[in-house]
Structures are given as C-alpha cells and as structure tokens.
Coordinates of C-alpha atoms and ligand atoms in Angstrom, one line a residue:
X1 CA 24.7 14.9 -22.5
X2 CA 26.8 12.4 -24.3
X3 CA 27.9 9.1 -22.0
X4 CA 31.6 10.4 -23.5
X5 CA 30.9 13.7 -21.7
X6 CA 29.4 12.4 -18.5
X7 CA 30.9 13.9 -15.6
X8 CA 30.9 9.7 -13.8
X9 CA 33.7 9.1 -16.2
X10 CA 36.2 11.6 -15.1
X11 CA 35.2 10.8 -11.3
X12 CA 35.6 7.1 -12.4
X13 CA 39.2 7.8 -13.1
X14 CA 40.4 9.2 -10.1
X15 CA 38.7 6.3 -7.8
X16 CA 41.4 4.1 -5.7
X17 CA 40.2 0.5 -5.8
X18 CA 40.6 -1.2 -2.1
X19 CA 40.3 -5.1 -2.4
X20 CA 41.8 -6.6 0.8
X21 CA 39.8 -8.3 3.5
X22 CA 38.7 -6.5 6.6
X23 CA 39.4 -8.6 9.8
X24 CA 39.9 -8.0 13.2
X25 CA 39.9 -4.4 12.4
X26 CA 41.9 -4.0 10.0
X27 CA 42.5 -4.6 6.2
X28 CA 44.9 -7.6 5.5
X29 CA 45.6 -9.6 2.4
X30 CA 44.7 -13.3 2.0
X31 CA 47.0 -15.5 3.9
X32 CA 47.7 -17.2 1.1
X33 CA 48.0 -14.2 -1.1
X34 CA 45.8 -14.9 -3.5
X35 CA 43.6 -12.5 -5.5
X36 CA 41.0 -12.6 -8.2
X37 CA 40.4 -9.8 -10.7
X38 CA 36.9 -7.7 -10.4
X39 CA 36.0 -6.8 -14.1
X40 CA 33.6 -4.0 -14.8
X41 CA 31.1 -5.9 -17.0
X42 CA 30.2 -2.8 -19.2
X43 CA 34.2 -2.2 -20.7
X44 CA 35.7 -6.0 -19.4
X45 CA 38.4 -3.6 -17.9
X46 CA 39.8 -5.2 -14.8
X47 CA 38.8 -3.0 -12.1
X48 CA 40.8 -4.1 -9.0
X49 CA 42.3 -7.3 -7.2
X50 CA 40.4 -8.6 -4.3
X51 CA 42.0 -10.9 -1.6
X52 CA 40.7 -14.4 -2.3
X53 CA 39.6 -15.4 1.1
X54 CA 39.1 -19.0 1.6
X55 CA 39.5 -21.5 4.9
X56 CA 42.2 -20.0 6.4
X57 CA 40.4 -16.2 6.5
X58 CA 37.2 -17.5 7.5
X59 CA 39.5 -19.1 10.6
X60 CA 40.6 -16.2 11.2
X61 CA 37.9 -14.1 10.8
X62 CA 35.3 -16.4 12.8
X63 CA 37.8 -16.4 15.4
X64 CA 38.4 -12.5 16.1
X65 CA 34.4 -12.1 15.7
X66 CA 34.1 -15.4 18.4
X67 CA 36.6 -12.9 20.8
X68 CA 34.8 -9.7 20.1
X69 CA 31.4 -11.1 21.3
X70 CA 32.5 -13.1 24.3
X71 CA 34.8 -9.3 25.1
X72 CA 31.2 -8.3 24.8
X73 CA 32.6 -4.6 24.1
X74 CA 29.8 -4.3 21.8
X75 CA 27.3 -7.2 22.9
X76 CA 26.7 -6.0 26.0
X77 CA 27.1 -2.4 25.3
X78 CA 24.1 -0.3 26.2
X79 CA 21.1 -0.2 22.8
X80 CA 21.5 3.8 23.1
X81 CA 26.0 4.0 22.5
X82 CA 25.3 1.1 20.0
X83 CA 22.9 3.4 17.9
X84 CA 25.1 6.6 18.2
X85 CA 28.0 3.9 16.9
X86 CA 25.3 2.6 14.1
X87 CA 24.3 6.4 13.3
X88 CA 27.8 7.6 13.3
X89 CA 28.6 4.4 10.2
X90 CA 25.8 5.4 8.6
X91 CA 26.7 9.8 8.4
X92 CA 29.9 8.0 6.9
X93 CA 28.5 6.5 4.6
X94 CA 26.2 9.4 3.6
X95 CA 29.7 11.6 3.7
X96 CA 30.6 8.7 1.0
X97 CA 27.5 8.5 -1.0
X98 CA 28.6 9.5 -4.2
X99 CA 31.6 7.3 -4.0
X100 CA 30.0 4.3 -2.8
X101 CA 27.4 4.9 -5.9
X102 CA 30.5 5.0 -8.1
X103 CA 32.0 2.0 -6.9
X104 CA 28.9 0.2 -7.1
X105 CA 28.0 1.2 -10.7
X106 CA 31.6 -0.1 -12.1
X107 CA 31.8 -3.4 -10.3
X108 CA 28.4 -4.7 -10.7
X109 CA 27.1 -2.4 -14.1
X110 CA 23.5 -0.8 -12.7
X111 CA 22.9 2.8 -14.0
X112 CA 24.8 5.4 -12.1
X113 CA 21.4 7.2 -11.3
X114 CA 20.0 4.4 -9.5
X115 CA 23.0 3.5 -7.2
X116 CA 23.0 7.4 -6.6
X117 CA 19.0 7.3 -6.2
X118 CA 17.9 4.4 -4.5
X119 CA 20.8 2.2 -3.6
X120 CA 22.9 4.3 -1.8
X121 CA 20.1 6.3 0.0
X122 CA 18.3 3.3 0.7
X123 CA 21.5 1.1 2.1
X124 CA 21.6 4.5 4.2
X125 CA 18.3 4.7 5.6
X126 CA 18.5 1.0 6.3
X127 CA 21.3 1.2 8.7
X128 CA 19.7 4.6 10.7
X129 CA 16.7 2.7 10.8
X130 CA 17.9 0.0 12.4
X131 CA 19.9 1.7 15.0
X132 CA 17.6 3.9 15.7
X133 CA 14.8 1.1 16.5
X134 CA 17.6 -0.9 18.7
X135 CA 16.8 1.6 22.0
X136 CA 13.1 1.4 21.4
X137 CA 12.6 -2.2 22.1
X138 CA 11.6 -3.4 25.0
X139 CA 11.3 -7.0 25.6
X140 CA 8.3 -9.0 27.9
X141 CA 7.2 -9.8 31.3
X142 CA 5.2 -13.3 30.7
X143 CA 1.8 -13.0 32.5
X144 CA 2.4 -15.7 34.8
X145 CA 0.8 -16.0 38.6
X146 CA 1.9 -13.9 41.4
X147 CA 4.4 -16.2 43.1
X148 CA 6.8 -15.6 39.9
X149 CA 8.4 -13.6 37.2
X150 CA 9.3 -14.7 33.7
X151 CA 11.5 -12.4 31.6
X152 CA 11.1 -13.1 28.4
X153 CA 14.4 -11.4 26.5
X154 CA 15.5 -11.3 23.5
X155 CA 20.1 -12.3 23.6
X156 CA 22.0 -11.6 20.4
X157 CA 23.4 -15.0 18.8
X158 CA 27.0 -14.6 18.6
X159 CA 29.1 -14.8 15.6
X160 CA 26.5 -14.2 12.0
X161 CA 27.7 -14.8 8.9
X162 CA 26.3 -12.4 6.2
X163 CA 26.5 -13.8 2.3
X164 CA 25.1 -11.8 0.2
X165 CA 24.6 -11.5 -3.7
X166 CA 25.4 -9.1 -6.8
X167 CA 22.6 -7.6 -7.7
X168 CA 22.3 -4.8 -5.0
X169 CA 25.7 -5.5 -3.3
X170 CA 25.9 -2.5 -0.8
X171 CA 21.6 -2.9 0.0
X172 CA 21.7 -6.3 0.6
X173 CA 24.3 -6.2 2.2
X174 CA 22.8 -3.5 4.5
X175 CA 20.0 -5.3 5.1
X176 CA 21.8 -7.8 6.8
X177 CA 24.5 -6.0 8.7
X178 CA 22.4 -3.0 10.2
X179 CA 19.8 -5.7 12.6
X180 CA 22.5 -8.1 13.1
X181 CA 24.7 -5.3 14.4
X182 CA 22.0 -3.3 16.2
X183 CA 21.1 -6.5 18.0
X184 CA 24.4 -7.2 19.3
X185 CA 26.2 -9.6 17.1
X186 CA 29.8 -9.8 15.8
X187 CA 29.2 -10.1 11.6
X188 CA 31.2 -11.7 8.9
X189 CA 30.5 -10.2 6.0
X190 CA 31.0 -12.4 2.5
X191 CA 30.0 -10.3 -0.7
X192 CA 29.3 -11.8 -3.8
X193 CA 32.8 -12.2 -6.0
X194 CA 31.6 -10.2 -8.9
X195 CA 30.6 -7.1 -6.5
X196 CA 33.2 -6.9 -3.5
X197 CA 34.3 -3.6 -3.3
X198 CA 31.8 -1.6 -1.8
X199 CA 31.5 -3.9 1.0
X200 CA 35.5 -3.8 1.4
X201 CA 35.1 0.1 1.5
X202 CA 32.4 0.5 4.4
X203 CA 34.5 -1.6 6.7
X204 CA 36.6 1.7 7.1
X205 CA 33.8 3.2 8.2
X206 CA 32.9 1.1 10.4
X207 CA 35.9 1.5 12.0
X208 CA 36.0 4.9 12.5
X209 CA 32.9 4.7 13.8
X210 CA 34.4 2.9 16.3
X211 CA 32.5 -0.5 16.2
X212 CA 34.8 -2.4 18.0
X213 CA 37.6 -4.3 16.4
X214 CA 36.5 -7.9 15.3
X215 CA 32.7 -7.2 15.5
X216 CA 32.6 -6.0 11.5
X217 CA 34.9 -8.0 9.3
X218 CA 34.2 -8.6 5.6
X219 CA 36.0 -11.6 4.1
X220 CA 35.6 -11.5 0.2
X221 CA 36.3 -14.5 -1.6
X222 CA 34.5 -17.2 -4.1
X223 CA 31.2 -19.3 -3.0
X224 CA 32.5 -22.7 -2.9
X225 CA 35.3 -21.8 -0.6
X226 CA 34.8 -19.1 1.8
X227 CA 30.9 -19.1 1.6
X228 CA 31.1 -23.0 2.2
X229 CA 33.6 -22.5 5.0
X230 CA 31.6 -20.1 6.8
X231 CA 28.3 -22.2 6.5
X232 CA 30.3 -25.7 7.8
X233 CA 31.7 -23.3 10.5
X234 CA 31.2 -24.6 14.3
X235 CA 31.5 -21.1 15.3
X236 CA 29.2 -19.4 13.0
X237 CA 26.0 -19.2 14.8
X238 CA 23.6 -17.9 12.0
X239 CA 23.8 -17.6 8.4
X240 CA 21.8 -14.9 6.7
X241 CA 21.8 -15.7 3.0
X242 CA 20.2 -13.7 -0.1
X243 CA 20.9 -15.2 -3.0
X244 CA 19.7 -18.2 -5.1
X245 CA 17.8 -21.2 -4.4
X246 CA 20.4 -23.9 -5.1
X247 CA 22.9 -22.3 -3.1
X248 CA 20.4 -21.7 -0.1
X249 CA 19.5 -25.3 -0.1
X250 CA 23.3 -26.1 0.1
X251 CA 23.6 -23.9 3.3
X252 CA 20.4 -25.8 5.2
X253 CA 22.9 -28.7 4.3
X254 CA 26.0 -27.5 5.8
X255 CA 24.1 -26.0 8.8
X256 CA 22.8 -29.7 8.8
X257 CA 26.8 -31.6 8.5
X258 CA 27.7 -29.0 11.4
X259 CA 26.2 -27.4 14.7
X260 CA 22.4 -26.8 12.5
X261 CA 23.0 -22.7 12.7
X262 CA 20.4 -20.8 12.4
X263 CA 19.6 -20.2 8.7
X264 CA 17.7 -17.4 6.8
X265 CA 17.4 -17.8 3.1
X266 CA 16.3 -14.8 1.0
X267 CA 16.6 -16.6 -2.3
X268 CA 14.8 -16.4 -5.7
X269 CA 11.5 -15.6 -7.6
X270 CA 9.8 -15.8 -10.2
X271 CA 7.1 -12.8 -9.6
X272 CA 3.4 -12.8 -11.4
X273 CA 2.2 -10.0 -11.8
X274 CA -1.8 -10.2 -12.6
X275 CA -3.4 -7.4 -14.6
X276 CA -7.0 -7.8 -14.5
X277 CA -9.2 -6.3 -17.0
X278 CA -10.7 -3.9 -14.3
X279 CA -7.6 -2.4 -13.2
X280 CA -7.8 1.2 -12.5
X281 CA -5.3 2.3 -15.5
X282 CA -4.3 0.2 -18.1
X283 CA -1.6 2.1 -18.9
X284 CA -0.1 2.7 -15.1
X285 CA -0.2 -0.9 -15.2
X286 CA 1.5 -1.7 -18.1
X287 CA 4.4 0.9 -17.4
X288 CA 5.0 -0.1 -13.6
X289 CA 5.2 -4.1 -15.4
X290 CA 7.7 -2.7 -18.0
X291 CA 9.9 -1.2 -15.0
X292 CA 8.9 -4.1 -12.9
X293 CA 10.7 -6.5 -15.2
X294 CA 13.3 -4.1 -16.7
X295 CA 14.9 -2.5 -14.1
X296 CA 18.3 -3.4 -12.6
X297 CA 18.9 -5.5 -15.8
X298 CA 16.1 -7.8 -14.2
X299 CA 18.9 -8.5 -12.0
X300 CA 16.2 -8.5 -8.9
X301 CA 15.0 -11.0 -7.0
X302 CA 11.4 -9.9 -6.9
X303 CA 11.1 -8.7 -10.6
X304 CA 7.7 -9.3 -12.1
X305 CA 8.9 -11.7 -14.8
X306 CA 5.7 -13.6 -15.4
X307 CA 3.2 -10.8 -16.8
X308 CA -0.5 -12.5 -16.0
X309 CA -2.9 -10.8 -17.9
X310 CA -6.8 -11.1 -18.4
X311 CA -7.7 -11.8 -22.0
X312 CA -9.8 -9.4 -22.6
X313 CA -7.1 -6.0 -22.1
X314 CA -3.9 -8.4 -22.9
X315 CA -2.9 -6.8 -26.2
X316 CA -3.7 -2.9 -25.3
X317 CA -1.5 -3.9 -21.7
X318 CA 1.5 -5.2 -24.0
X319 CA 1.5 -3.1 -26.6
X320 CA 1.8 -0.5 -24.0
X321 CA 4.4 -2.3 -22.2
X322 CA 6.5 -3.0 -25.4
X323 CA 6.6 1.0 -25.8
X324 CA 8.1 1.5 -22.5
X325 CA 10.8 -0.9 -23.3
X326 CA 11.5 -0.2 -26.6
X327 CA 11.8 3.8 -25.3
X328 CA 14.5 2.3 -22.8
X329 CA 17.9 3.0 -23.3
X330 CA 20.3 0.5 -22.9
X331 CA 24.3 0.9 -22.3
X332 CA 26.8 3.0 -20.7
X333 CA 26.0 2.8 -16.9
X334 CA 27.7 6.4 -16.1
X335 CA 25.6 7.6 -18.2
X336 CA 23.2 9.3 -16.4
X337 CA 20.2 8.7 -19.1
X338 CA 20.5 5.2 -18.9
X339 CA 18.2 3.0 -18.0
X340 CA 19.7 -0.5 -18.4
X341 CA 23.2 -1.1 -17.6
X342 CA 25.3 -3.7 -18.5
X343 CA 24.5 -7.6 -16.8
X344 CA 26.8 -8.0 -14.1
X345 CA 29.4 -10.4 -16.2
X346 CA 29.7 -12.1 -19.5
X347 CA 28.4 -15.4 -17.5
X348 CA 25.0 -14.0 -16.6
X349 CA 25.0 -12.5 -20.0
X350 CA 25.2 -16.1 -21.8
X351 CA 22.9 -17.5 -19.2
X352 CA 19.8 -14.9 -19.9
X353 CA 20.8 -15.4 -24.0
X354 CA 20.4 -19.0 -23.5
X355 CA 16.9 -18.6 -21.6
X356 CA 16.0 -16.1 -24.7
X357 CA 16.8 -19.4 -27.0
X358 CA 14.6 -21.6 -25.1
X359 CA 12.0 -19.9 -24.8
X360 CA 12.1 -19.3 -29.0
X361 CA 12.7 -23.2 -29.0
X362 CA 9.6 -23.7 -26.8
X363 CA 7.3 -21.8 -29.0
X364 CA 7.0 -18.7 -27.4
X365 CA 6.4 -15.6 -29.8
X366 CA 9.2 -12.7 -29.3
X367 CA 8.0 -9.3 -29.4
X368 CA 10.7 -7.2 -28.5
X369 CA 14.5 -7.4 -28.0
X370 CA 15.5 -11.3 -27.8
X371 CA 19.4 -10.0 -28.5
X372 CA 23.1 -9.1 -26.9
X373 CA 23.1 -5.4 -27.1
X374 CA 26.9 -5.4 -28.7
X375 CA 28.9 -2.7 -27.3
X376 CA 32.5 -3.1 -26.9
X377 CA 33.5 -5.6 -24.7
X378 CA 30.5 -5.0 -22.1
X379 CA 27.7 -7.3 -21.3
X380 CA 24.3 -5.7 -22.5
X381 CA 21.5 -7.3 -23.3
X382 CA 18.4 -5.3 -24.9
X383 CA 14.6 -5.4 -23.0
X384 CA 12.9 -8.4 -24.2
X385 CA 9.5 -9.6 -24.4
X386 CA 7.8 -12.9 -24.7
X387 CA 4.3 -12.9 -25.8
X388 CA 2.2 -16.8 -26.0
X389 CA 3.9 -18.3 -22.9
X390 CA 2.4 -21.1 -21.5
X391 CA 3.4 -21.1 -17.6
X392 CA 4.5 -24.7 -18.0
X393 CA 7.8 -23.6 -20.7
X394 CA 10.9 -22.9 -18.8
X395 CA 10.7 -19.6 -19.1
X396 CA 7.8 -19.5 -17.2
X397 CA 9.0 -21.6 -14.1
X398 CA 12.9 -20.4 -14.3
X399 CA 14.6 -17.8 -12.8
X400 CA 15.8 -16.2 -15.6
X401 CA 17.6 -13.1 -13.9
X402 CA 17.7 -10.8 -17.0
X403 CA 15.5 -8.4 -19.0
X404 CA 13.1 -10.7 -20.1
X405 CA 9.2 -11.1 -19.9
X406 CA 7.4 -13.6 -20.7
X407 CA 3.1 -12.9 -21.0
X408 CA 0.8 -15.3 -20.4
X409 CA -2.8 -14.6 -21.4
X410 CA -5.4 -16.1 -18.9
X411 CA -9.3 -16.1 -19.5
X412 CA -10.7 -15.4 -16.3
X413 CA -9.4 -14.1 -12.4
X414 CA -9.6 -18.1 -10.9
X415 CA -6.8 -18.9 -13.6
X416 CA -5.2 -15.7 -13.2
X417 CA -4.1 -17.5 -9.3
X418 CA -4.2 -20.7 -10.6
X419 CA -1.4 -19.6 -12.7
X420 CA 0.4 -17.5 -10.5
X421 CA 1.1 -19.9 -8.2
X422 CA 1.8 -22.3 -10.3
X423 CA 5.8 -22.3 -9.6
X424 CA 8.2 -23.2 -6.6
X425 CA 8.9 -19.8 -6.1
X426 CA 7.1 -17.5 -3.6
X427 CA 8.6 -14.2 -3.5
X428 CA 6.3 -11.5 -4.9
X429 CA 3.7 -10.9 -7.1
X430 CA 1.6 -7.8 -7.8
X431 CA -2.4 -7.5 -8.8
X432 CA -3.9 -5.3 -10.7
X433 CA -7.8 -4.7 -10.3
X434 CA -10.4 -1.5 -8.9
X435 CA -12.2 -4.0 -7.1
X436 CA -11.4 -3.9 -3.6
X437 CA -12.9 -7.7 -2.7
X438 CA -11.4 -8.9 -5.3
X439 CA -7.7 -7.4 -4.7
X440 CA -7.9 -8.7 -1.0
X441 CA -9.2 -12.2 -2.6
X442 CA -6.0 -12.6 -5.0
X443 CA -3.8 -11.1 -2.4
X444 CA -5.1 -13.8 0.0
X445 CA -4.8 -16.8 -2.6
X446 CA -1.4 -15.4 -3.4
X447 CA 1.5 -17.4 -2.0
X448 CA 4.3 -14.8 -1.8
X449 CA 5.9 -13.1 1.0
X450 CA 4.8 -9.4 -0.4
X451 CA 1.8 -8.8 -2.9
X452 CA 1.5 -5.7 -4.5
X453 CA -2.2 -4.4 -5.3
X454 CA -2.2 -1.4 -8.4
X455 CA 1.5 -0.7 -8.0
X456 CA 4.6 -3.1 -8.2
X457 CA 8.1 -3.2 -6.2
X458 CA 7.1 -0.4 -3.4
X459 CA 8.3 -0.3 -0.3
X460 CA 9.5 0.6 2.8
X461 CA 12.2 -0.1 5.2
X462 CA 9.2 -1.0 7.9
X463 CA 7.8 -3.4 6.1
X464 CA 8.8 -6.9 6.4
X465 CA 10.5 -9.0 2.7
X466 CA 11.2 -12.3 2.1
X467 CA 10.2 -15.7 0.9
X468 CA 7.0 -18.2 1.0
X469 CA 7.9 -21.8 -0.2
X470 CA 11.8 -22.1 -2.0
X471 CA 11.6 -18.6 -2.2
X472 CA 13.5 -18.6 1.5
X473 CA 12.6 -18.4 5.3
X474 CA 12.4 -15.6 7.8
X475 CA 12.6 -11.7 6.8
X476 CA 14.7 -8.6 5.8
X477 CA 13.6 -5.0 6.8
X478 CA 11.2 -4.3 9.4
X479 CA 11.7 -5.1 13.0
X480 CA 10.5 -9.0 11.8
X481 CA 14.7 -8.9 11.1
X482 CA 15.6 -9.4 14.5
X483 CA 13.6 -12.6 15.1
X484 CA 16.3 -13.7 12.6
X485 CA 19.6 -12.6 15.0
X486 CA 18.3 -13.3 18.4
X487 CA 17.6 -15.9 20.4
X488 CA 14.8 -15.8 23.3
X489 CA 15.6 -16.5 26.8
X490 CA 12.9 -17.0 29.4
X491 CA 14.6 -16.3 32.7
X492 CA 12.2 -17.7 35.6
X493 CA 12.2 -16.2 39.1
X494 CA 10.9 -17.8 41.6
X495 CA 8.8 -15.8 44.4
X496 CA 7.5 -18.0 46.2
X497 CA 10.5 -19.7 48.1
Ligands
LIG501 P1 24.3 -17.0 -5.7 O1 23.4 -17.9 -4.9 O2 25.1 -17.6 -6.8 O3 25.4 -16.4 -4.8 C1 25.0 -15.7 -3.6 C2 26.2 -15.7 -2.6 O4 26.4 -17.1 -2.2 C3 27.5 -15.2 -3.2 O5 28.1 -14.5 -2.1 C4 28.2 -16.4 -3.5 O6 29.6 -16.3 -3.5 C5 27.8 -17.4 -2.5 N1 27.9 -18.8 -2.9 C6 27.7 -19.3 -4.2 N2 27.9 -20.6 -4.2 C7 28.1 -21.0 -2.9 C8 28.3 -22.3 -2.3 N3 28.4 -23.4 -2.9 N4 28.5 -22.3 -0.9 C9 28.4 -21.1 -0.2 N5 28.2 -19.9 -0.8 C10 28.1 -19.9 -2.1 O7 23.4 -15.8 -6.2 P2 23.8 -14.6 -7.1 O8 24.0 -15.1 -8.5 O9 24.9 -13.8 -6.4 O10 22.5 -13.7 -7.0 C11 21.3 -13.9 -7.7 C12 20.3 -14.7 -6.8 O11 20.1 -14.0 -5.6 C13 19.0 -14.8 -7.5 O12 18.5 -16.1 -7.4 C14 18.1 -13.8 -6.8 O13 16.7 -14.1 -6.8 C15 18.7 -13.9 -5.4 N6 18.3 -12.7 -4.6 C16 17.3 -12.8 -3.7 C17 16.9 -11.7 -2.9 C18 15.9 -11.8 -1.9 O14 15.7 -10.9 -1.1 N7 15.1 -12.9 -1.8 C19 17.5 -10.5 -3.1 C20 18.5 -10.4 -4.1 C21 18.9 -11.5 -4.8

C-alpha cells in the first residue's frame, strides 16, 4: 500500500479538531481568548487552535477542582461506583480508539500502527486497571496493644495537578489520571503544547461518564505559564510531572516558593543497555537494541541510547543492529508500514541534528543515518548510529531524545557497570548475558528504576516505572502509584478510658 492510498488519510480528513479547555465540566475558551496553533510536524499543516490557558484558567480550574473535592461527590464516593465511573471512561475511550489513535498520530507524528497498537490499548488498560484495583484495597489495622486501635488509612490529597509530556501524550497522561482519580482526587490535567488534543477529547468522556463536574478538567496551555501557575499554586496539593529534568527541578522549586506540594518527577534517561559477550542471542539482542533506540523517533524516556557492548561480540552486535535500522522505514506516519514518524516539531528536529554534529565534532565515528530525512515540510530525521563513543562525549551523558545511538565498546563486565552508571540519569537500562549470577549481579549494581535482563522496554501495567537519581522520584503503574496521591492518616482510638 502506498502512504497516498492509506485508508488514515481519508479518516484524517473528516476528523473535527476540539482545542478549548475542559473546566468545571465543560469546554470553555481561554479567558483571555487566546490560542496557539497545533502543527502536525510530518506536513507543518496547522492542525487546530488550542485555548492558551495561562493564570487566570489555572484560577479557575484549581478553583472548581478545590469545590468538587471539598463537595466530596466523588472523594468520598464509595471505591466500587468510582470504578463503574472509571470503567465506564475507559469503554469510551475503547468506543473511540481509532479516533484517539488518529488524533494522536497527527499532533505529535508517531506511526499510526503504534498509537493504534500500543498507545491507545495501553492508555485503555491503564485506566481499567486502575479502577478496577481501587475496590480491592484494603487499608491497615497497626498491631498495637489491646487497650487501642490504630487505623492506618490511606485519604486522597485533594486538588493534583497532572503535566505531562509529548512523546506518549494520551499514555502518560493516563498514567497519571487513572490512580489519581481512582484514589479520590479532583485532577487538573496540563498536556504538553505540542500534543493537546487528545487530552482535550477524553474530557468528554469523562463527562459522560459522569465523573462529577470539576473533578476532571484539562487546562492546555504553554509551560512557563500554565505549568508554572499550577506548580506555584496554594491550592494544588500534588504535582505529578513526566517530563524533563530541568523542568522537574523547577517544579521542586515552586513547590519550595509555595505550600511544598507533593512532587513526583518522572523525568529523563539516558538508558545503557549492556550486551555481554554471553548473551543468549546475539542477534535478539542486537534487534531488541535497534527497536530499543529507534522506536517512537527515540522520543522515549527510557530508550536504550547508550549501547554497552563487550569487546569481544561488539562488531557482529552492530553490524546486526545497523541492518535493522537501515531496513527501517522512515516517513509518512498514516502510513501503516512505517516505522519512524516524523519528530514531534521542527524544534526537536534541530535539537537531535545538532546532537548528531557534536557528536561528529567529538570524534565519534557515524555508521548509519547522521541526516534530516527531507520530506516536504515534515520533521524526519533518518535512524542513526554512533560507533567509538567514549561515555564521557556529550552524546554519551545527554539526553538526546531522537533516533540516535551512540556504542561504546567496553573490555570486560566490571566496566560494562562502571560505564553504565556513569551518568546523572537513572531510568533504565537493560543486560544482556545467559548467566543467571551474573544478570542478577549487573541488575543489582545497576542504578535505574527498571533493568531489563535479555529483553529491552517490556512491561506491564503491574509493575512499578520511574526514576533513581535525576531520573525523578516516586512511580507510575503498579499499585506503588497511589503512594504518590494519598496521604496516610493514623486515626488512634483509645480503649482504655
Ligand atoms: P518538558 O519538560 O519540556 O515538558 C513537559 C511538560 O512540562 C509540558 O507539559 C510542558 O508544557 C511543561 N513545562 C515546560 N516548561 C515548564 C516550566 N518552566 N514550568 C512548568 N511547566 C513546564 O518535556 P517534553 O519535552 O515535553 O518531554 C520530553 C521529556 O520528558 C524527556 O526528558 C523525557 O525523558 C521525559 N519523559 C519522561 C518519562 C518518564 O516516565 N520518566 C516519560 C516520558 C517522557
């Protein structure tokens, strides 16, 4: 099938673009009537206007979310009608899917196939997941003496603030909203400005699934303004942030300069991902490191982008993993045989390019791609591979964010960790090796918040993500989420008078 001939295109066409806010439920413009054009990055076509919320929404927003959770229509309502609520958003969404997957594709530029395969059934699952574990948690009875009773319970915060990134708008996103709204909490959701409009589009859903009015708001707008206003906020009792390091470290400060909200910081990585000369198949290895770094643009947090491999197989591994990326096709996302898209604007794009020319500059040797993929007016940029890295060149300790490898050959499984932790980052990593004692020894030396052993980037709603060191604190998925959203209170009865 030609892209020209793709069915996406024709669906594209008939899509309405929504870009107002979502508060108090309903959608309303900016109050000062601004908006701000979404581009699609793989045409530079303007896709929509989105309402540019700043101060003034996050006022209001903060405000109706305040009054919903002190109504305590949805705080206090009973874990089992909170779940059919959360079950009944979530069949919407599924009735949505393909739409949602659409949206997603033009506003942000991943291939079509993987919003439809794994975003959009994964940003699903997460939201059933989580309201389906809300009525199956019971909280503690301390073992104190006889003469009283300690409940230990777990109380929703109040008013969470939800900013999320570009890269996997709707998932991340979901990740957020399902444990902060299963646990009780009103949520103020603040996409990412390149990437607002599938968050804009659930909000309907939300309320017709009747989540009470002023528990789900989203207020789109740029970082420095409504993501600033929402983490100064006096009324914003938790911020749960994915995105990079510098801007976590500036919400820490405004939680600091206001009333110190709780903060959780998913932020960025800078993955290694060790193939030792014993793994069990060269080549599995090799092709899950190609995909590991490739896919999504490299637009992913957790992407393997320093390739650690043992001396002895390093060439056979690259050549291997320079096939796979060579073989992958880059351009129209609604193609459906795609396999890169297009960067998610022409800012990222110059960013990765510039990375590409320091790491040339540095001495690295290039061994594949290195180049804007030039088609049209869209942001592309072809599958490239550094070979001769030395962990200390910039490429090796930045967060590039962008199809780009860079190897480093190691002699021996001591520099292999060495190496891999030699970075501020502590996200992920992967190993590669048959030997059992050795895989639990790396994966113990490893300071990341996931290590993969023989495979790279699985996993699984129940098992916890997130960040050792600058990588972040706290964690996404699993029920380790709701430590994030909910405060415990110790209530202490005294039997004894
Ligand atoms: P970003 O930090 O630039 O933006 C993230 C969000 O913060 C956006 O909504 C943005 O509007 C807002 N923001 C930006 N500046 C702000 C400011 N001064 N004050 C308040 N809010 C502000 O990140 P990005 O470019 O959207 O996404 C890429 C980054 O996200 C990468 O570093 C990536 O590693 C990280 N990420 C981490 C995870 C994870 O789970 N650890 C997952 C996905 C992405």
């Amino acid at each position: 099938m030609t892209a020209a001939s793709s069915p996406w295109h024709a669906k594209a066409a008939k899509l309405v673009f929504n870009g107002d806010a979502f508060i108090g439920g309903r959608y309303v413009k900016a109050l000062s009537g601004k908006t701000f054009d979404t581009l699609n990055p793989a045409t530079g076509a303007v896709l929509a206007q989105v309402a540019e919320g700043d101060q003034a929404d996050v006022e209001r927003a903060v405000a109706c979310a305040k009054q919903a959770f002190e109504r305590g229509t949805w705080s206090r309502m009973a874990p089992a009608e909170r779940k059919r609520r959360l079950l009944r958003f979530a069949d919407l969404m599924q009735a949505h899917a393909e739409e949602l997957a659409l949206l997603e594709t033009l506003d942000m530029g991943k291939p079509i196939r993987d919003s439809l395969a794994v975003d959009m059934p994964l940003s699903i699952g997460c939201m059933r997941w989580y309201a389906e574990a809300i009525d199956k948690l019971y909280d503690e009875v301390a073992p104190t003496a006889p003469t009283a009773i300690s409940l230990v319970r777990r109380e929703p915060l109040g008013v969470v603030a939800a900013v999320v990134p570009w890269n996997f708008p709707m998932l991340m996103a979901t990740w957020k909203i399902a444990p902060i709204l299963a646990s009780g909490n009103s949520v103020i959701l603040k996409p990412a400005e390149q990437s607002s409009l599938t968050a804009i589009r659930i909000a309907e859903f939300a309320a017709a699934a009747d989540i009470p009015e002023g528990v789900f708001n989203v207020v789109p707008g740029f970082g420095e303004t409504a993501g600033r206003a929402l983490g100064l906020h006096m009324d914003v009792d938790c911020i749960a942030f994915t995105g990079s390091t510098e801007v976590g470290k500036y919400f820490l400060q405004y939680a600091a300069h206001s009333n110190m909200k709780r903060v959780g910081l998913e932020c960025g990585g800078k993955s290694p991902n060790i193939i030792l000369a014993d793994a069990p198949d060269l080549d599995a290895a090799a092709t899950s490191a190609a995909w590991g770094i490739f896919y999504n643009q490299g637009e992913v947090c957790n992407a393997g982008s320093r390739l650690i491999i043992e001396a002895a197989v390093k060439e056979q591994v690259l050549e291997k993993v320079i096939t796979v990326g060579r073989g992958m096709r880059v351009g129209d996302p609604l193609d459906p045989a795609t396999d890169i898209g297009a960067m998610v604007d022409a800012g990222q794009m110059k960013r990765v390019l510039q990375y590409i020319d320091a790491g040339k500059a540095e001495g690295a040797r290039l061994r594949l791609g290195g180049e804007q993929r030039v088609i049209g007016e869209g942001c592309f940029i072809e599958p490239t591979v550094f070979d001769n890295v030395n962990n200390s060149m910039k490429i090796a300790q930045e967060e590039i964010f962008g199809p780009v490898l860079a190897t480093i050959e190691v002699k021996d499984v001591d520099e292999a960790i060495k190496v891999g932790n030699d970075t501020i980052y502590g996200l992920a990593a992967g190993v590669w090796t048959r030997d059992i004692n050795k895989a639990f020894r790396v994966s113990s030396a490893l300071r990341a918040g996931v290590v993969w052993v023989n495979c790279f980037d699985h996993g699984d709603i129940s098992s916890p993500f997130g960040g050792f060191k600058q990588s972040g604190s706290g964690r996404d998925k699993s029920l380790h989420a709701f430590d994030k959203y909910t405060d415990v209170k110790a209530t202490w009865i005294n039997l004894g008078a």
